[in-house]
PDB file of C-alpha atoms in Angstrom:
ATOM      1  CA  UNK A  29     166.714  86.929 127.927  1.00 54.00           C
ATOM      2  CA  UNK A  30     163.007  86.265 127.829  1.00 72.00           C
ATOM      3  CA  UNK A  31     160.516  88.542 126.101  1.00 85.00           C
ATOM      4  CA  UNK A  32     158.019  90.377 128.259  1.00 90.00           C
ATOM      5  CA  UNK A  33     154.443  89.598 127.286  1.00 94.00           C
ATOM      6  CA  UNK A  34     150.966  90.237 128.607  1.00 97.00           C
ATOM      7  CA  UNK A  35     149.870  87.006 130.268  1.00 97.00           C
ATOM      8  CA  UNK A  36     146.630  86.003 131.912  1.00 98.00           C
ATOM      9  CA  UNK A  37     146.790  85.003 135.555  1.00 97.00           C
ATOM     10  CA  UNK A  38     143.717  83.200 136.865  1.00 97.00           C
ATOM     11  CA  UNK A  39     142.458  83.049 140.387  1.00 97.00           C
ATOM     12  CA  UNK A  40     139.378  82.247 142.404  1.00 97.00           C
ATOM     13  CA  UNK A  41     138.214  82.107 145.980  1.00 97.00           C
ATOM     14  CA  UNK A  42     135.048  81.333 147.852  1.00 97.00           C
ATOM     15  CA  UNK A  43     133.328  83.389 150.515  1.00 98.00           C
ATOM     16  CA  UNK A  44     131.334  82.205 153.514  1.00 97.00           C
ATOM     17  CA  UNK A  45     128.629  84.856 153.245  1.00 97.00           C
ATOM     18  CA  UNK A  46     127.302  87.455 150.813  1.00 98.00           C
ATOM     19  CA  UNK A  47     128.554  90.487 152.725  1.00 98.00           C
ATOM     20  CA  UNK A  48     130.687  93.355 151.497  1.00 98.00           C
ATOM     21  CA  UNK A  49     133.246  92.709 154.236  1.00 98.00           C
ATOM     22  CA  UNK A  50     133.643  89.035 153.319  1.00 98.00           C
ATOM     23  CA  UNK A  51     133.827  89.644 149.558  1.00 98.00           C
ATOM     24  CA  UNK A  52     136.365  92.449 149.939  1.00 98.00           C
ATOM     25  CA  UNK A  53     138.554  90.557 152.419  1.00 98.00           C
ATOM     26  CA  UNK A  54     138.658  87.358 150.344  1.00 98.00           C
ATOM     27  CA  UNK A  55     139.191  89.256 147.087  1.00 98.00           C
ATOM     28  CA  UNK A  56     142.046  91.306 148.577  1.00 98.00           C
ATOM     29  CA  UNK A  57     143.661  88.101 149.848  1.00 98.00           C
ATOM     30  CA  UNK A  58     143.317  86.555 146.384  1.00 98.00           C
ATOM     31  CA  UNK A  59     144.732  89.584 144.550  1.00 98.00           C
ATOM     32  CA  UNK A  60     147.729  89.869 146.868  1.00 98.00           C
ATOM     33  CA  UNK A  61     148.466  86.161 146.579  1.00 97.00           C
ATOM     34  CA  UNK A  62     148.207  86.282 142.772  1.00 97.00           C
ATOM     35  CA  UNK A  63     150.571  89.266 142.576  1.00 98.00           C
ATOM     36  CA  UNK A  64     153.090  87.769 145.025  1.00 97.00           C
ATOM     37  CA  UNK A  65     153.058  84.310 143.419  1.00 97.00           C
ATOM     38  CA  UNK A  66     153.851  85.834 140.027  1.00 97.00           C
ATOM     39  CA  UNK A  67     156.116  88.705 141.147  1.00 97.00           C
ATOM     40  CA  UNK A  68     153.758  91.244 139.559  1.00 97.00           C
ATOM     41  CA  UNK A  69     153.430  94.861 140.658  1.00 97.00           C
ATOM     42  CA  UNK A  70     150.383  97.048 139.897  1.00 97.00           C
ATOM     43  CA  UNK A  71     152.364  98.998 137.256  1.00 97.00           C
ATOM     44  CA  UNK A  72     152.727  95.731 135.311  1.00 98.00           C
ATOM     45  CA  UNK A  73     148.972  95.020 135.360  1.00 98.00           C
ATOM     46  CA  UNK A  74     147.138  95.814 132.124  1.00 98.00           C
ATOM     47  CA  UNK A  75     143.670  95.068 133.549  1.00 98.00           C
ATOM     48  CA  UNK A  76     141.703  92.822 135.884  1.00 98.00           C
ATOM     49  CA  UNK A  77     138.323  91.214 135.265  1.00 98.00           C
ATOM     50  CA  UNK A  78     136.294  90.009 138.245  1.00 98.00           C
ATOM     51  CA  UNK A  79     133.254  87.752 138.162  1.00 98.00           C
ATOM     52  CA  UNK A  80     130.814  86.799 140.887  1.00 97.00           C
ATOM     53  CA  UNK A  81     128.481  83.836 141.009  1.00 97.00           C
ATOM     54  CA  UNK A  82     124.767  84.791 140.956  1.00 96.00           C
ATOM     55  CA  UNK A  83     124.448  84.241 144.723  1.00 97.00           C
ATOM     56  CA  UNK A  84     126.819  87.166 145.460  1.00 98.00           C
ATOM     57  CA  UNK A  85     125.774  90.802 145.082  1.00 97.00           C
ATOM     58  CA  UNK A  86     126.752  92.653 148.273  1.00 98.00           C
ATOM     59  CA  UNK A  87     129.547  94.685 146.628  1.00 98.00           C
ATOM     60  CA  UNK A  88     131.861  95.025 143.667  1.00 98.00           C
ATOM     61  CA  UNK A  89     134.966  92.841 144.185  1.00 98.00           C
ATOM     62  CA  UNK A  90     136.996  95.408 142.217  1.00 98.00           C
ATOM     63  CA  UNK A  91     136.735  97.677 145.248  1.00 98.00           C
ATOM     64  CA  UNK A  92     139.256  95.378 146.966  1.00 98.00           C
ATOM     65  CA  UNK A  93     141.879  96.346 144.364  1.00 98.00           C
ATOM     66  CA  UNK A  94     141.211 100.026 144.981  1.00 98.00           C
ATOM     67  CA  UNK A  95     141.557  99.473 148.733  1.00 98.00           C
ATOM     68  CA  UNK A  96     144.969  97.898 148.037  1.00 98.00           C
ATOM     69  CA  UNK A  97     145.969 101.163 146.349  1.00 97.00           C
ATOM     70  CA  UNK A  98     145.791  99.811 142.793  1.00 98.00           C
ATOM     71  CA  UNK A  99     144.461 103.146 141.553  1.00 96.00           C
ATOM     72  CA  UNK A 100     145.544 102.999 137.904  1.00 97.00           C
ATOM     73  CA  UNK A 101     144.709  99.379 137.036  1.00 98.00           C
ATOM     74  CA  UNK A 102     141.592  99.170 134.822  1.00 98.00           C
ATOM     75  CA  UNK A 103     139.000  96.965 136.538  1.00 98.00           C
ATOM     76  CA  UNK A 104     135.758  95.346 135.366  1.00 98.00           C
ATOM     77  CA  UNK A 105     133.151  93.296 137.235  1.00 98.00           C
ATOM     78  CA  UNK A 106     130.755  90.821 135.624  1.00 98.00           C
ATOM     79  CA  UNK A 107     128.321  88.064 136.539  1.00 97.00           C
ATOM     80  CA  UNK A 108     129.173  84.366 136.132  1.00 95.00           C
ATOM     81  CA  UNK A 109     126.767  82.170 134.192  1.00 93.00           C
ATOM     82  CA  UNK A 110     124.248  80.464 136.497  1.00 91.00           C
ATOM     83  CA  UNK A 111     125.420  76.938 135.657  1.00 91.00           C
ATOM     84  CA  UNK A 112     123.466  74.441 137.828  1.00 90.00           C
ATOM     85  CA  UNK A 113     126.542  72.504 139.019  1.00 91.00           C
ATOM     86  CA  UNK A 114     128.771  75.583 139.440  1.00 91.00           C
ATOM     87  CA  UNK A 115     130.671  76.267 142.645  1.00 95.00           C
ATOM     88  CA  UNK A 116     128.577  78.656 144.799  1.00 96.00           C
ATOM     89  CA  UNK A 117     129.756  81.888 146.458  1.00 97.00           C
ATOM     90  CA  UNK A 118     132.769  82.209 144.186  1.00 97.00           C
ATOM     91  CA  UNK A 119     134.784  85.243 143.111  1.00 98.00           C
ATOM     92  CA  UNK A 120     136.913  84.669 140.009  1.00 98.00           C
ATOM     93  CA  UNK A 121     139.693  86.909 138.735  1.00 98.00           C
ATOM     94  CA  UNK A 122     141.518  87.197 135.428  1.00 98.00           C
ATOM     95  CA  UNK A 123     144.535  89.475 135.812  1.00 98.00           C
ATOM     96  CA  UNK A 124     146.362  90.578 132.662  1.00 98.00           C
ATOM     97  CA  UNK A 125     149.956  91.459 133.497  1.00 98.00           C
ATOM     98  CA  UNK A 126     153.261  92.100 131.769  1.00 97.00           C
ATOM     99  CA  UNK A 127     155.769  89.412 132.678  1.00 97.00           C
ATOM    100  CA  UNK A 128     158.709  87.505 131.286  1.00 95.00           C
ATOM    101  CA  UNK A 129     157.263  84.214 132.568  1.00 95.00           C
ATOM    102  CA  UNK A 130     156.079  81.631 130.079  1.00 94.00           C
ATOM    103  CA  UNK A 131     152.492  80.332 130.289  1.00 93.00           C
ATOM    104  CA  UNK A 132     153.800  77.236 132.085  1.00 92.00           C
ATOM    105  CA  UNK A 133     155.558  79.405 134.683  1.00 94.00           C
ATOM    106  CA  UNK A 134     152.460  81.420 135.607  1.00 95.00           C
ATOM    107  CA  UNK A 135     151.169  80.517 139.065  1.00 95.00           C
ATOM    108  CA  UNK A 136     147.377  80.498 139.084  1.00 95.00           C
ATOM    109  CA  UNK A 137     145.824  80.906 142.528  1.00 96.00           C
ATOM    110  CA  UNK A 138     142.805  79.043 143.890  1.00 95.00           C
ATOM    111  CA  UNK A 139     141.999  79.725 147.525  1.00 95.00           C
ATOM    112  CA  UNK A 140     139.597  78.122 149.987  1.00 90.00           C
ATOM    113  CA  UNK A 141     136.816  76.097 148.358  1.00 88.00           C
ATOM    114  CA  UNK A 142     137.885  77.225 144.877  1.00 91.00           C
ATOM    115  CA  UNK A 143     140.929  74.933 145.030  1.00 86.00           C
ATOM    116  CA  UNK A 144     138.759  72.243 143.397  1.00 84.00           C
ATOM    117  CA  UNK A 145     138.288  74.289 140.221  1.00 85.00           C
ATOM    118  CA  UNK A 146     141.677  73.619 138.601  1.00 72.00           C
ATOM    119  CA  UNK A 147     143.199  70.545 140.130  1.00 69.00           C
ATOM    120  CA  UNK A 148     144.885  69.931 136.762  1.00 68.00           C
ATOM    121  CA  UNK A 149     147.216  72.933 137.156  1.00 62.00           C
ATOM    122  CA  UNK A 150     150.161  73.575 139.440  1.00 55.00           C
ATOM    123  CA  UNK A 151     148.400  76.227 141.465  1.00 55.00           C
ATOM    124  CA  UNK A 152     148.913  78.178 144.641  1.00 59.00           C
ATOM    125  CA  UNK A 153     146.401  76.972 147.209  1.00 51.00           C
ATOM    126  CA  UNK A 154     145.555  78.332 150.646  1.00 49.00           C
ATOM    127  CA  UNK A 155     142.671  78.120 153.016  1.00 46.00           C
TER     128      UNK A 155
END
């Protein structure tokens, strides 16, 4: 039997426009895909950190988690560093969740244009 541990699950997606609707829709899609790919329920989530690139400011991406009904998961939003060659219009997520999966078994999720960010990992890709 494996030990349950808190593991980090990474994810990212890109949006087409800096609108609340677009950010919330893409973030909700990302969160659901991350949870499904790793068989994680909200009660197993210790916390989620969201970051936005400097070109996005229409809304807090954490609101997408609340709209999914993830009422008791602690959430935090932050700004990405404005690195000149960074991928624009990107929402990144670091989900901390209790799981019995090893680090190699965690499925990180990169959707849409963000699929280029971690081509070195076995990731879940859509879009």
